Structures are given as structure tokens and as C-alpha cells.
Amino acid sequence: MQVCDGIISADFIVTQNERREIVRDGAVAVRGARVAAIVSRVEAERDWAPAWRRSLGRAVILPGLINAHTHAPMTLLRGLADDLPLMEWLNKHIFPCESGLTPRMLEVGTALACAEMLSCGITAFADMYLNERQIYRTVDKIGMRALVGEGLFSFPSIGYADPAVAFDLAREQAGELAGHSRLRYAVCPHSIYTTGPEILEKSAALAAELDLPLHIHLAESGEETRMSLEMYGCRPVEVCRRAGILGPRTLAAHGVDLLEEEMELLAQNGVSIAHNPRSNMKLASGIAPVPALLALGCNVCLGTDGAAGNNRLNLFQEMSACALLHKVFSGDPTVLPAQTALDMATLHGARALSWPELGRLAPGGPADLAALDLASPGLTPLYNPVSQLVYAAGGHEVCLTMVEGRILYEQGRFSSLDYRELLLEARQLALLCAGNAA
Ligand SMILES: [Zn+2]
């Protein structure tokens, strides 16, 4: 008999391994924070002696999804202002509200984001925000996995009164997380238009010195390009190239307004692009040239962006939006097949976060997974599990989410947070947020 902590069995296991194997009537054995084995249900019952079992039956188990770009506390601003031009939305609603965010609001907004992400199968995310320490301490308590970083600007933020100390703060935060199993740090210059060449160069130097990933908003819209030409006399990708921040550990969010040669440069330098289709559509930022980037060998992953602009942190919605958007835009229904969308939300996300062992289920790998109840309305019959995950599932069918071997969400219940309390406080704090925005 083999010993392990837990066994979860289901009709299908979508492993996302190199062969994209799907195990029928399978089971995942979990030992500590890792997957001990993936075996048949029969073997799991015959050869393994776990402390606990979950026999999910008509369900599919998949690697935990990876949200490669978000701003967790913005859940508190969800639906505060919609259907507005980008600059009016930012300047009249989002920025005034953000300047009034208290440490407690950041904690509550982050917990709300974690609850939402766990409930739809997300186990890891890349976050960039203000006063990031409040955010990662909350994520740590809840038990999710994240690549976090303090947003670096050329002006004061609620994270620091003086931009001169921003790099010291980032260095301190990176030091605090060194060696953590679930939290890693990225240097996060916010964008080319909120920083400048000096901050971008210092960001590249800090990332190189501490061997950290770098996360930035890049080429989000035609408006950003216009501002870049005015401020620096060149386009956003060129600003980044000159500052030395285009490398294999760089995660660039959006990549919407790109020329052919810029796409080639990003691909050649191994830059990962986080595509945020619903945020881009809702804010009318444009359509990222995802099929062309993929064809060039660029690592394109998926993100939700913040909940103020999306308005959900749900990668099932993003996978389907991504596939549909690029089919209609190209006029070719064979573009961006379901398997590619799922790869973007798992394997590509893992690479983008510089955390390549994530995004797949394999013996010895991290026990980060989600399970969907296939008896949920809308998922029967089932011919192809991957098609069902991308085109039919909405995220609400997720019945179990595990991070590092711990079940954090199961059948509507969260094991590491008091959801009812959280909702009450979030509603109260939202009243204050709305007051700040008015
Ligand atoms: Zn963003």
C-alpha cells in the first residue's frame, strides 16, 4: 500500500502534460504540497491508503488556472463606473477612488478577489497594485499562490509618499518574500506613460540584480502609443527596448497596439504577453494580435485585469472570450482552438509567471488543481472535455479548488476565509469607495 494524504478521483483528468493526456476514470494522489501520482481509479482504490478521499464521479479535474494579470483589490470598485471613455473612467472615477483606499480596504478587496478566483478554479495569479504588502499578506493567509509587486510610478501613490523610496520598498518586499513557497515577487513599473526612462532602467537593473520577473502594462491602446510618441518620440515597445526591459522574465500586460516588427522583437526576446480580452473589449482598447504573436512563438497567456474594468475575475469567461474574439476578428473559425485557449490559461500562464512547474498536473509537481461538476446544467453530453471547459463551462461549475495540497474551496465553502463576514464588510467599505468617487 502506498501512503498519501488525499485522493481525488473523477471521470476525467485533463493533465495538460506534454502529450496533453486526458486520463479517464482517474485519480490524483496528493502528498503534502505535491502530486504523488496520477493513477486509474481502480489502482487508487486498490493500491493507495490516503487519509482522506474525494470521489467526485461525474467531474473533470484540471490544473489550477493561472490569472496572469490582475489588480486584486479592485474588486471593491466592481461596477462603480461602466460604459465610459477610458480617460474619463480613470480620471473621474477610478483614480479618485483609489487615492482613498485604506489598508483595510486593500485587505478586504484582496480577500474578495481570492474568494472569486478560488470559486472559479484559479489557483495562482500575477498582481500589481498599490501598497502591495497588504495584498500579499492577505493572499498568504488565504493560501493562494501569487506573483506580486508594488506598482512603481514617477509620482506618489498610496503605497509611498515619495517616488524616490519606491525602489527601496520594492526591495524590502522582495526580501520579505524570498524563499516563500507560494508568493514570489516581480518588479512592477506600472507602464511607460506613468513612469519614465529612469524608472524603467532602474526596474530592469533591480530585476536583474535580484533575479526577479518584471511585470508591466505595455501597448494597451492607441492612446498609449500617442502619449508615448509625444513624451518620448517613439512607440511604447521601443521605450522598453531602450530601457532594457524586454527579456524572457518580462510579463507585459495587453500588447494590443503592436506593429509586425514589434511583435517579432517581443517574440525574439522571449517576452510573455498577458492577453486580457474582456477588459480590452469593455474598455474598447482594441484587439491584441494574439494569433500572430502565437505564430511567432511568443508566449501569450490570459489575464482578467482588475474587476473595475472587466468586471469578473473568471478565466473560463476569458478563455471563451479569447477564442471567440479572434475567430470573429480573423473571419476564420479554425483560429485559436479550445486547446490553445486552455494552454494559455495554464501552461503559458505558468511560463509567464516564471513558475514553469505550475499549469500542469504531473507526479512530483505542485498539487494545484480545480474540479468541475459535469452534472451542472449545460455540460451534458460531453464529447471532448477541453471543448467543454472552453466553450461550455462558465466557472460556476467548479466544485473544488486546491492550492499546494490544501482544499481552499469546496461546494460553495471556503476553508481559509469567513465568506459571510467578508461580504458584509465589503458592502460597508463599498459605500465609502462610492463616496470617494462622487
Ligand atoms: Zn492592468
CSV table of C-alpha atoms and ligand atoms in Angstrom, one decimal:
chain,number,residue,atom,x,y,z
A,1,MET,CA,0.0,0.0,0.0
A,2,GLN,CA,1.3,3.5,-0.9
A,3,VAL,CA,0.7,6.2,1.6
A,4,CYS,CA,-0.6,9.7,0.8
A,5,ASP,CA,-2.6,12.5,2.3
A,6,GLY,CA,-5.6,12.5,-0.1
A,7,ILE,CA,-7.0,11.0,-3.2
A,8,ILE,CA,-9.4,12.9,-5.6
A,9,SER,CA,-11.0,10.8,-8.3
A,10,ALA,CA,-13.1,11.8,-11.3
A,11,ASP,CA,-14.3,10.7,-14.7
A,12,PHE,CA,-11.7,12.8,-16.4
A,13,ILE,CA,-8.3,14.3,-15.6
A,14,VAL,CA,-7.1,16.9,-18.0
A,15,THR,CA,-3.4,16.8,-17.2
A,16,GLN,CA,-2.0,19.4,-19.6
A,17,ASN,CA,1.2,17.4,-19.8
A,18,GLU,CA,3.4,17.4,-22.9
A,19,ARG,CA,1.1,15.0,-24.6
A,20,ARG,CA,-2.0,16.8,-23.4
A,21,GLU,CA,-3.1,13.5,-21.9
A,22,ILE,CA,-6.6,13.1,-20.6
A,23,VAL,CA,-6.9,10.2,-18.1
A,24,ARG,CA,-10.4,8.6,-17.9
A,25,ASP,CA,-11.6,7.2,-14.6
A,26,GLY,CA,-8.5,8.7,-13.0
A,27,ALA,CA,-7.4,9.8,-9.5
A,28,VAL,CA,-4.8,12.3,-8.3
A,29,ALA,CA,-2.9,11.2,-5.2
A,30,VAL,CA,-1.7,14.2,-3.1
A,31,ARG,CA,1.1,14.1,-0.6
A,32,GLY,CA,2.0,17.3,1.2
A,33,ALA,CA,2.1,20.2,-1.3
A,34,ARG,CA,2.7,17.9,-4.3
A,35,VAL,CA,1.0,15.4,-6.6
A,36,ALA,CA,2.3,12.0,-5.6
A,37,ALA,CA,0.8,10.1,-8.6
A,38,ILE,CA,-1.9,10.2,-11.2
A,39,VAL,CA,-3.4,6.7,-11.5
A,40,SER,CA,-6.6,4.9,-12.6
A,41,ARG,CA,-9.5,5.0,-10.1
A,42,VAL,CA,-9.1,1.2,-9.8
A,43,GLU,CA,-5.4,1.5,-8.8
A,44,ALA,CA,-6.2,4.4,-6.4
A,45,GLU,CA,-8.7,2.2,-4.6
A,46,ARG,CA,-6.5,-0.9,-4.6
A,47,ASP,CA,-3.0,0.3,-4.0
A,48,TRP,CA,-3.3,3.6,-2.1
A,49,ALA,CA,-4.1,4.3,1.6
A,50,PRO,CA,-4.9,8.0,1.9
A,51,ALA,CA,-6.0,9.9,5.0
A,52,TRP,CA,-9.0,11.2,3.0
A,53,ARG,CA,-10.8,10.6,-0.3
A,54,ARG,CA,-13.0,12.7,-2.6
A,55,SER,CA,-14.8,10.6,-5.1
A,56,LEU,CA,-16.2,13.2,-7.4
A,57,GLY,CA,-17.7,10.9,-10.0
A,58,ARG,CA,-19.0,12.8,-13.0
A,59,ALA,CA,-16.4,15.5,-12.8
A,60,VAL,CA,-13.3,16.8,-14.6
A,61,ILE,CA,-10.1,17.6,-12.7
A,62,LEU,CA,-7.7,20.1,-14.4
A,63,PRO,CA,-4.6,22.1,-13.3
A,64,GLY,CA,-5.5,25.2,-11.4
A,65,LEU,CA,-5.9,28.1,-13.8
A,66,ILE,CA,-3.4,31.0,-13.8
A,67,ASN,CA,-4.7,34.6,-14.0
A,68,ALA,CA,-1.6,36.3,-15.4
A,69,HIS,CA,-2.7,39.9,-14.9
A,70,THR,CA,-4.9,41.4,-12.3
A,71,HIS,CA,-5.2,44.1,-9.6
A,72,ALA,CA,-6.9,42.1,-6.8
A,73,PRO,CA,-8.3,44.9,-4.5
A,74,MET,CA,-10.1,46.5,-7.5
A,75,THR,CA,-13.0,44.0,-6.7
A,76,LEU,CA,-14.2,46.8,-4.4
A,77,LEU,CA,-14.6,49.1,-7.4
A,78,ARG,CA,-16.5,46.5,-9.5
A,79,GLY,CA,-19.4,48.1,-11.3
A,80,LEU,CA,-18.7,51.5,-9.8
A,81,ALA,CA,-18.5,53.2,-13.2
A,82,ASP,CA,-19.1,51.5,-16.6
A,83,ASP,CA,-19.6,52.4,-20.2
A,84,LEU,CA,-17.3,55.4,-20.1
A,85,PRO,CA,-14.4,56.6,-22.2
A,86,LEU,CA,-11.1,55.2,-20.7
A,87,MET,CA,-9.6,58.6,-19.6
A,88,GLU,CA,-12.9,59.8,-18.1
A,89,TRP,CA,-13.4,56.4,-16.4
A,90,LEU,CA,-9.9,56.6,-14.9
A,91,ASN,CA,-9.7,60.3,-14.0
A,92,LYS,CA,-13.2,60.9,-12.7
A,93,HIS,CA,-13.9,57.6,-11.1
A,94,ILE,CA,-11.1,55.1,-10.6
A,95,PHE,CA,-8.2,57.4,-9.6
A,96,PRO,CA,-10.2,59.4,-7.0
A,97,CYS,CA,-11.5,56.2,-5.5
A,98,GLU,CA,-8.0,54.6,-5.4
A,99,SER,CA,-6.5,57.6,-3.6
A,100,GLY,CA,-8.9,56.9,-0.8
A,101,LEU,CA,-8.2,53.2,-0.4
A,102,THR,CA,-7.3,52.3,3.2
A,103,PRO,CA,-5.1,49.3,4.2
A,104,ARG,CA,-8.3,47.6,5.4
A,105,MET,CA,-10.0,48.2,2.0
A,106,LEU,CA,-7.0,46.6,0.3
A,107,GLU,CA,-7.2,43.5,2.5
A,108,VAL,CA,-11.0,43.1,2.1
A,109,GLY,CA,-10.8,43.8,-1.7
A,110,THR,CA,-8.0,41.2,-2.0
A,111,ALA,CA,-9.9,38.6,0.1
A,112,LEU,CA,-12.9,39.2,-2.2
A,113,ALA,CA,-10.8,38.6,-5.2
A,114,CYS,CA,-9.3,35.4,-3.8
A,115,ALA,CA,-12.7,34.1,-3.0
A,116,GLU,CA,-13.9,34.8,-6.5
A,117,MET,CA,-10.8,33.3,-8.2
A,118,LEU,CA,-10.9,30.2,-6.0
A,119,SER,CA,-14.6,29.7,-6.7
A,120,CYS,CA,-13.8,29.5,-10.4
A,121,GLY,CA,-10.7,27.4,-10.3
A,122,ILE,CA,-7.9,29.9,-10.3
A,123,THR,CA,-5.1,28.9,-8.0
A,124,ALA,CA,-2.3,31.4,-9.0
A,125,PHE,CA,-2.3,35.0,-10.2
A,126,ALA,CA,0.0,37.9,-11.1
A,127,ASP,CA,-0.9,41.0,-9.2
A,128,MET,CA,0.4,44.6,-9.4
A,129,TYR,CA,-1.1,47.3,-7.2
A,130,LEU,CA,-0.6,49.9,-4.6
A,131,ASN,CA,0.6,49.1,-1.1
A,132,GLU,CA,1.2,45.5,-2.2
A,133,ARG,CA,2.3,44.3,1.2
A,134,GLN,CA,-1.4,44.5,2.4
A,135,ILE,CA,-2.3,42.4,-0.6
A,136,TYR,CA,0.3,39.6,-0.3
A,137,ARG,CA,-0.2,39.2,3.4
A,138,THR,CA,-3.9,38.7,2.7
A,139,VAL,CA,-3.1,36.2,-0.1
A,140,ASP,CA,-0.8,34.4,2.2
A,141,LYS,CA,-3.4,34.0,4.9
A,142,ILE,CA,-5.9,32.6,2.4
A,143,GLY,CA,-3.3,30.2,0.9
A,144,MET,CA,-3.4,31.1,-2.8
A,145,ARG,CA,-0.3,31.4,-5.0
A,146,ALA,CA,0.7,34.7,-6.5
A,147,LEU,CA,3.4,36.7,-8.2
A,148,VAL,CA,3.1,40.1,-6.6
A,149,GLY,CA,4.7,43.5,-6.9
A,150,GLU,CA,4.3,47.2,-5.8
A,151,GLY,CA,3.3,49.4,-8.8
A,152,LEU,CA,6.2,51.8,-9.5
A,153,PHE,CA,5.2,55.3,-10.6
A,154,SER,CA,7.0,58.6,-11.1
A,155,PHE,CA,4.6,60.2,-8.7
A,156,PRO,CA,3.4,59.4,-5.1
A,157,SER,CA,0.9,56.6,-4.6
A,158,ILE,CA,-1.0,55.3,-1.6
A,159,GLY,CA,1.9,52.9,-1.3
A,160,TYR,CA,4.6,55.6,-0.9
A,161,ALA,CA,4.5,59.4,-0.3
A,162,ASP,CA,7.7,59.9,-2.3
A,163,PRO,CA,8.5,58.0,-5.5
A,164,ALA,CA,12.2,58.2,-4.5
A,165,VAL,CA,11.6,55.5,-1.9
A,166,ALA,CA,9.6,53.2,-4.2
A,167,PHE,CA,12.6,51.1,-5.2
A,168,ASP,CA,13.6,50.6,-1.5
A,169,LEU,CA,10.1,49.5,-0.8
A,170,ALA,CA,10.1,47.0,-3.7
A,171,ARG,CA,13.5,45.7,-2.5
A,172,GLU,CA,12.1,45.3,1.1
A,173,GLN,CA,9.0,43.5,-0.1
A,174,ALA,CA,11.1,41.2,-2.3
A,175,GLY,CA,13.3,40.4,0.7
A,176,GLU,CA,10.3,39.6,2.8
A,177,LEU,CA,9.0,37.0,0.3
A,178,ALA,CA,12.4,35.4,-0.5
A,179,GLY,CA,12.1,31.7,-0.1
A,180,HIS,CA,8.3,31.7,0.3
A,181,SER,CA,6.7,28.6,-1.4
A,182,ARG,CA,3.5,30.3,-2.6
A,183,LEU,CA,4.4,34.0,-3.0
A,184,ARG,CA,7.0,35.4,-5.4
A,185,TYR,CA,8.0,38.9,-6.2
A,186,ALA,CA,8.1,40.8,-9.5
A,187,VAL,CA,9.4,44.3,-10.2
A,188,CYS,CA,6.4,46.3,-11.5
A,189,PRO,CA,7.0,49.5,-13.3
A,190,HIS,CA,3.3,50.4,-14.0
A,191,SER,CA,3.6,51.5,-17.6
A,192,ILE,CA,5.7,53.6,-19.9
A,193,TYR,CA,3.3,56.6,-19.5
A,194,THR,CA,3.2,56.6,-15.7
A,195,THR,CA,7.0,56.2,-15.2
A,196,GLY,CA,9.9,57.3,-17.5
A,197,PRO,CA,13.2,56.0,-18.8
A,198,GLU,CA,14.9,56.3,-15.5
A,199,ILE,CA,12.3,54.2,-13.6
A,200,LEU,CA,12.2,51.7,-16.4
A,201,GLU,CA,16.0,51.3,-16.4
A,202,LYS,CA,16.2,51.1,-12.6
A,203,SER,CA,13.4,48.4,-12.8
A,204,ALA,CA,15.4,46.4,-15.3
A,205,ALA,CA,18.5,46.7,-13.1
A,206,LEU,CA,16.7,45.6,-9.9
A,207,ALA,CA,15.0,42.7,-11.6
A,208,ALA,CA,18.4,41.5,-12.9
A,209,GLU,CA,20.2,42.1,-9.6
A,210,LEU,CA,17.6,40.1,-7.6
A,211,ASP,CA,16.8,37.7,-10.4
A,212,LEU,CA,13.1,38.6,-10.4
A,213,PRO,CA,10.5,38.7,-13.1
A,214,LEU,CA,9.3,42.1,-14.3
A,215,HIS,CA,5.6,42.9,-14.9
A,216,ILE,CA,4.4,46.0,-16.8
A,217,HIS,CA,1.4,47.3,-18.8
A,218,LEU,CA,2.6,47.6,-22.4
A,219,ALA,CA,0.9,48.8,-25.6
A,220,GLU,CA,-2.6,48.7,-24.1
A,221,SER,CA,-4.2,51.1,-26.6
A,222,GLY,CA,-3.7,53.5,-29.5
A,223,GLU,CA,-3.9,56.3,-26.8
A,224,GLU,CA,-0.9,54.9,-25.0
A,225,THR,CA,1.1,54.9,-28.3
A,226,ARG,CA,0.0,58.5,-28.9
A,227,MET,CA,1.2,59.5,-25.4
A,228,SER,CA,4.5,57.6,-25.9
A,229,LEU,CA,5.2,59.4,-29.2
A,230,GLU,CA,4.5,62.8,-27.5
A,231,MET,CA,6.5,62.0,-24.3
A,232,TYR,CA,9.5,60.1,-25.8
A,233,GLY,CA,9.3,60.5,-29.6
A,234,CYS,CA,9.0,56.7,-30.0
A,235,ARG,CA,6.5,53.9,-29.6
A,236,PRO,CA,6.0,52.0,-26.3
A,237,VAL,CA,7.9,48.8,-27.2
A,238,GLU,CA,10.9,51.0,-28.3
A,239,VAL,CA,10.8,52.8,-24.9
A,240,CYS,CA,11.0,49.4,-23.2
A,241,ARG,CA,13.7,48.1,-25.6
A,242,ARG,CA,15.9,51.2,-24.9
A,243,ALA,CA,15.4,50.7,-21.1
A,244,GLY,CA,16.5,47.1,-21.4
A,245,ILE,CA,13.3,45.5,-20.1
A,246,LEU,CA,12.5,43.2,-22.9
A,247,GLY,CA,13.6,39.7,-21.7
A,248,PRO,CA,12.4,36.2,-21.0
A,249,ARG,CA,11.4,37.1,-17.4
A,250,THR,CA,9.2,40.1,-18.6
A,251,LEU,CA,5.4,39.8,-18.4
A,252,ALA,CA,3.8,42.5,-20.5
A,253,ALA,CA,0.1,43.0,-20.0
A,254,HIS,CA,-2.1,43.7,-23.0
A,255,GLY,CA,0.1,44.0,-26.1
A,256,VAL,CA,-2.8,45.4,-28.1
A,257,ASP,CA,-1.3,48.2,-30.3
A,258,LEU,CA,1.7,46.4,-31.9
A,259,LEU,CA,3.4,46.6,-35.3
A,260,GLU,CA,4.7,43.5,-37.0
A,261,GLU,CA,8.3,44.3,-36.2
A,262,GLU,CA,7.4,44.9,-32.5
A,263,MET,CA,5.8,41.5,-32.3
A,264,GLU,CA,8.9,40.0,-33.7
A,265,LEU,CA,11.1,41.8,-31.2
A,266,LEU,CA,8.9,40.7,-28.3
A,267,ALA,CA,8.9,37.1,-29.6
A,268,GLN,CA,12.7,37.1,-30.1
A,269,ASN,CA,13.3,38.4,-26.6
A,270,GLY,CA,11.1,35.8,-25.0
A,271,VAL,CA,8.7,38.4,-23.5
A,272,SER,CA,5.4,36.9,-22.3
A,273,ILE,CA,2.2,38.8,-23.2
A,274,ALA,CA,-0.9,38.6,-20.9
A,275,HIS,CA,-3.9,38.9,-23.1
A,276,ASN,CA,-7.0,40.4,-21.3
A,277,PRO,CA,-9.7,40.0,-23.9
A,278,ARG,CA,-12.8,41.1,-21.8
A,279,SER,CA,-11.0,44.1,-20.3
A,280,ASN,CA,-9.8,45.2,-23.8
A,281,MET,CA,-13.3,44.8,-25.2
A,282,LYS,CA,-15.1,46.5,-22.4
A,283,LEU,CA,-12.7,49.5,-22.4
A,284,ALA,CA,-12.6,49.4,-26.2
A,285,SER,CA,-8.8,49.3,-26.0
A,286,GLY,CA,-8.5,47.3,-29.2
A,287,ILE,CA,-7.8,43.7,-30.3
A,288,ALA,CA,-4.4,42.2,-29.4
A,289,PRO,CA,-2.9,40.4,-32.4
A,290,VAL,CA,-2.8,37.1,-30.5
A,291,PRO,CA,-2.8,34.6,-33.4
A,292,ALA,CA,0.1,36.4,-35.0
A,293,LEU,CA,2.0,36.6,-31.7
A,294,LEU,CA,1.4,32.8,-31.1
A,295,ALA,CA,2.6,32.1,-34.7
A,296,LEU,CA,5.8,34.0,-34.0
A,297,GLY,CA,6.4,31.7,-31.0
A,298,CYS,CA,5.5,34.4,-28.4
A,299,ASN,CA,4.2,33.1,-25.0
A,300,VAL,CA,0.7,34.5,-24.8
A,301,CYS,CA,-1.2,33.8,-21.6
A,302,LEU,CA,-4.6,35.1,-20.2
A,303,GLY,CA,-5.5,37.6,-17.6
A,304,THR,CA,-8.7,39.2,-16.3
A,305,ASP,CA,-7.2,42.6,-15.4
A,306,GLY,CA,-8.8,44.4,-12.4
A,307,ALA,CA,-12.5,43.8,-11.6
A,308,ALA,CA,-13.3,47.5,-12.1
A,309,GLY,CA,-12.8,47.2,-15.8
A,310,ASN,CA,-13.9,43.6,-16.6
A,311,ASN,CA,-16.0,43.0,-14.3
A,312,ARG,CA,-15.1,39.4,-13.3
A,313,LEU,CA,-12.0,37.5,-12.3
A,314,ASN,CA,-13.1,34.4,-14.1
A,315,LEU,CA,-10.7,32.7,-16.6
A,316,PHE,CA,-13.5,30.5,-18.0
A,317,GLN,CA,-15.0,33.7,-19.4
A,318,GLU,CA,-11.6,34.8,-20.6
A,319,MET,CA,-10.9,31.5,-22.4
A,320,SER,CA,-14.1,31.6,-24.3
A,321,ALA,CA,-13.9,35.4,-25.0
A,322,CYS,CA,-10.4,34.9,-26.3
A,323,ALA,CA,-11.3,32.1,-28.7
A,324,LEU,CA,-14.5,33.8,-29.9
A,325,LEU,CA,-12.9,37.2,-30.3
A,326,HIS,CA,-10.0,36.0,-32.5
A,327,LYS,CA,-12.3,33.8,-34.6
A,328,VAL,CA,-14.7,36.7,-35.5
A,329,PHE,CA,-11.9,39.2,-35.9
A,330,SER,CA,-9.9,37.0,-38.3
A,331,GLY,CA,-13.0,35.6,-40.0
A,332,ASP,CA,-11.6,32.2,-39.5
A,333,PRO,CA,-13.3,29.7,-37.1
A,334,THR,CA,-10.2,27.5,-37.0
A,335,VAL,CA,-8.2,30.2,-35.4
A,336,LEU,CA,-7.5,29.9,-31.6
A,337,PRO,CA,-8.9,26.4,-30.9
A,338,ALA,CA,-10.1,25.3,-27.5
A,339,GLN,CA,-6.8,23.5,-26.6
A,340,THR,CA,-4.8,26.8,-27.3
A,341,ALA,CA,-7.2,28.8,-25.1
A,342,LEU,CA,-6.7,26.2,-22.3
A,343,ASP,CA,-2.9,26.2,-22.8
A,344,MET,CA,-2.9,30.0,-22.5
A,345,ALA,CA,-4.8,29.8,-19.1
A,346,THR,CA,-2.5,27.1,-17.7
A,347,LEU,CA,1.0,26.3,-19.3
A,348,HIS,CA,1.5,29.7,-20.8
A,349,GLY,CA,0.5,31.4,-17.6
A,350,ALA,CA,3.0,29.3,-15.7
A,351,ARG,CA,5.8,30.3,-18.0
A,352,ALA,CA,4.7,34.0,-17.9
A,353,LEU,CA,4.9,33.9,-14.1
A,354,SER,CA,8.4,32.4,-14.3
A,355,TRP,CA,6.9,29.4,-12.5
A,356,PRO,CA,7.1,26.6,-15.1
A,357,GLU,CA,6.2,23.8,-12.8
A,358,LEU,CA,2.6,25.2,-12.5
A,359,GLY,CA,-0.1,24.8,-15.1
A,360,ARG,CA,0.0,21.0,-15.4
A,361,LEU,CA,-0.7,18.0,-13.3
A,362,ALA,CA,2.2,15.7,-13.0
A,363,PRO,CA,3.8,13.4,-10.4
A,364,GLY,CA,6.1,15.4,-8.3
A,365,GLY,CA,4.5,18.7,-9.4
A,366,PRO,CA,2.6,21.2,-7.3
A,367,ALA,CA,-0.8,20.0,-6.1
A,368,ASP,CA,-2.7,23.0,-7.5
A,369,LEU,CA,-5.9,21.9,-9.2
A,370,ALA,CA,-9.6,22.5,-9.8
A,371,ALA,CA,-12.5,20.2,-10.4
A,372,LEU,CA,-15.8,20.9,-12.3
A,373,ASP,CA,-19.1,19.1,-11.7
A,374,LEU,CA,-20.1,17.8,-15.1
A,375,ALA,CA,-23.6,17.2,-13.8
A,376,SER,CA,-24.1,21.0,-13.8
A,377,PRO,CA,-26.6,22.3,-16.4
A,378,GLY,CA,-25.0,23.0,-19.7
A,379,LEU,CA,-22.2,20.4,-19.6
A,380,THR,CA,-24.1,17.3,-21.0
A,381,PRO,CA,-23.4,15.4,-23.2
A,382,LEU,CA,-19.6,15.5,-23.3
A,383,TYR,CA,-17.6,14.6,-26.3
A,384,ASN,CA,-14.5,16.5,-25.7
A,385,PRO,CA,-13.5,17.7,-22.1
A,386,VAL,CA,-11.3,20.5,-23.4
A,387,SER,CA,-14.1,21.9,-25.7
A,388,GLN,CA,-16.5,21.7,-22.7
A,389,LEU,CA,-14.0,23.6,-20.5
A,390,VAL,CA,-13.5,26.4,-23.0
A,391,TYR,CA,-16.9,26.8,-24.8
A,392,ALA,CA,-19.5,25.4,-22.4
A,393,ALA,CA,-18.3,26.0,-18.8
A,394,GLY,CA,-18.9,29.3,-17.1
A,395,GLY,CA,-16.7,28.8,-14.0
A,396,HIS,CA,-19.7,28.3,-11.5
A,397,GLU,CA,-19.4,24.5,-12.1
A,398,VAL,CA,-16.1,24.5,-10.1
A,399,CYS,CA,-16.8,22.3,-7.1
A,400,LEU,CA,-13.3,22.0,-5.6
A,401,THR,CA,-10.1,24.1,-5.7
A,402,MET,CA,-6.8,23.0,-4.2
A,403,VAL,CA,-3.6,25.0,-3.8
A,404,GLU,CA,-0.4,23.4,-2.6
A,405,GLY,CA,-2.3,20.3,-1.4
A,406,ARG,CA,-4.9,22.2,0.6
A,407,ILE,CA,-8.5,22.3,-0.4
A,408,LEU,CA,-9.4,26.0,-0.2
A,409,TYR,CA,-12.8,25.8,-1.8
A,410,GLU,CA,-15.3,23.0,-1.9
A,411,GLN,CA,-19.0,23.0,-2.8
A,412,GLY,CA,-19.5,26.7,-2.1
A,413,ARG,CA,-17.5,26.8,1.1
A,414,PHE,CA,-14.1,28.4,1.7
A,415,SER,CA,-11.8,26.8,4.2
A,416,SER,CA,-9.5,29.7,4.9
A,417,LEU,CA,-11.8,32.7,5.0
A,418,ASP,CA,-15.2,33.6,6.5
A,419,TYR,CA,-17.1,34.4,3.4
A,420,ARG,CA,-20.3,35.8,5.1
A,421,GLU,CA,-18.2,38.2,7.2
A,422,LEU,CA,-16.2,39.2,4.1
A,423,LEU,CA,-19.4,40.1,2.1
A,424,LEU,CA,-20.8,42.2,5.0
A,425,GLU,CA,-17.6,44.2,5.3
A,426,ALA,CA,-17.1,44.5,1.6
A,427,ARG,CA,-20.6,46.0,1.2
A,428,GLN,CA,-19.8,48.5,4.0
A,429,LEU,CA,-16.5,49.5,2.5
A,430,ALA,CA,-18.0,49.9,-0.9
A,431,LEU,CA,-20.2,52.7,0.5
A,432,LEU,CA,-17.0,54.6,1.4
A,433,CYS,CA,-15.5,53.9,-2.0
A,434,ALA,CA,-18.5,55.2,-3.8
A,435,GLY,CA,-18.3,58.3,-1.5
A,436,ASN,CA,-14.6,58.9,-2.6
A,437,ALA,CA,-15.6,58.6,-6.3
A,438,ALA,CA,-18.5,61.0,-6.1
B,1,ZN,ZN,-3.9,46.1,-15.6
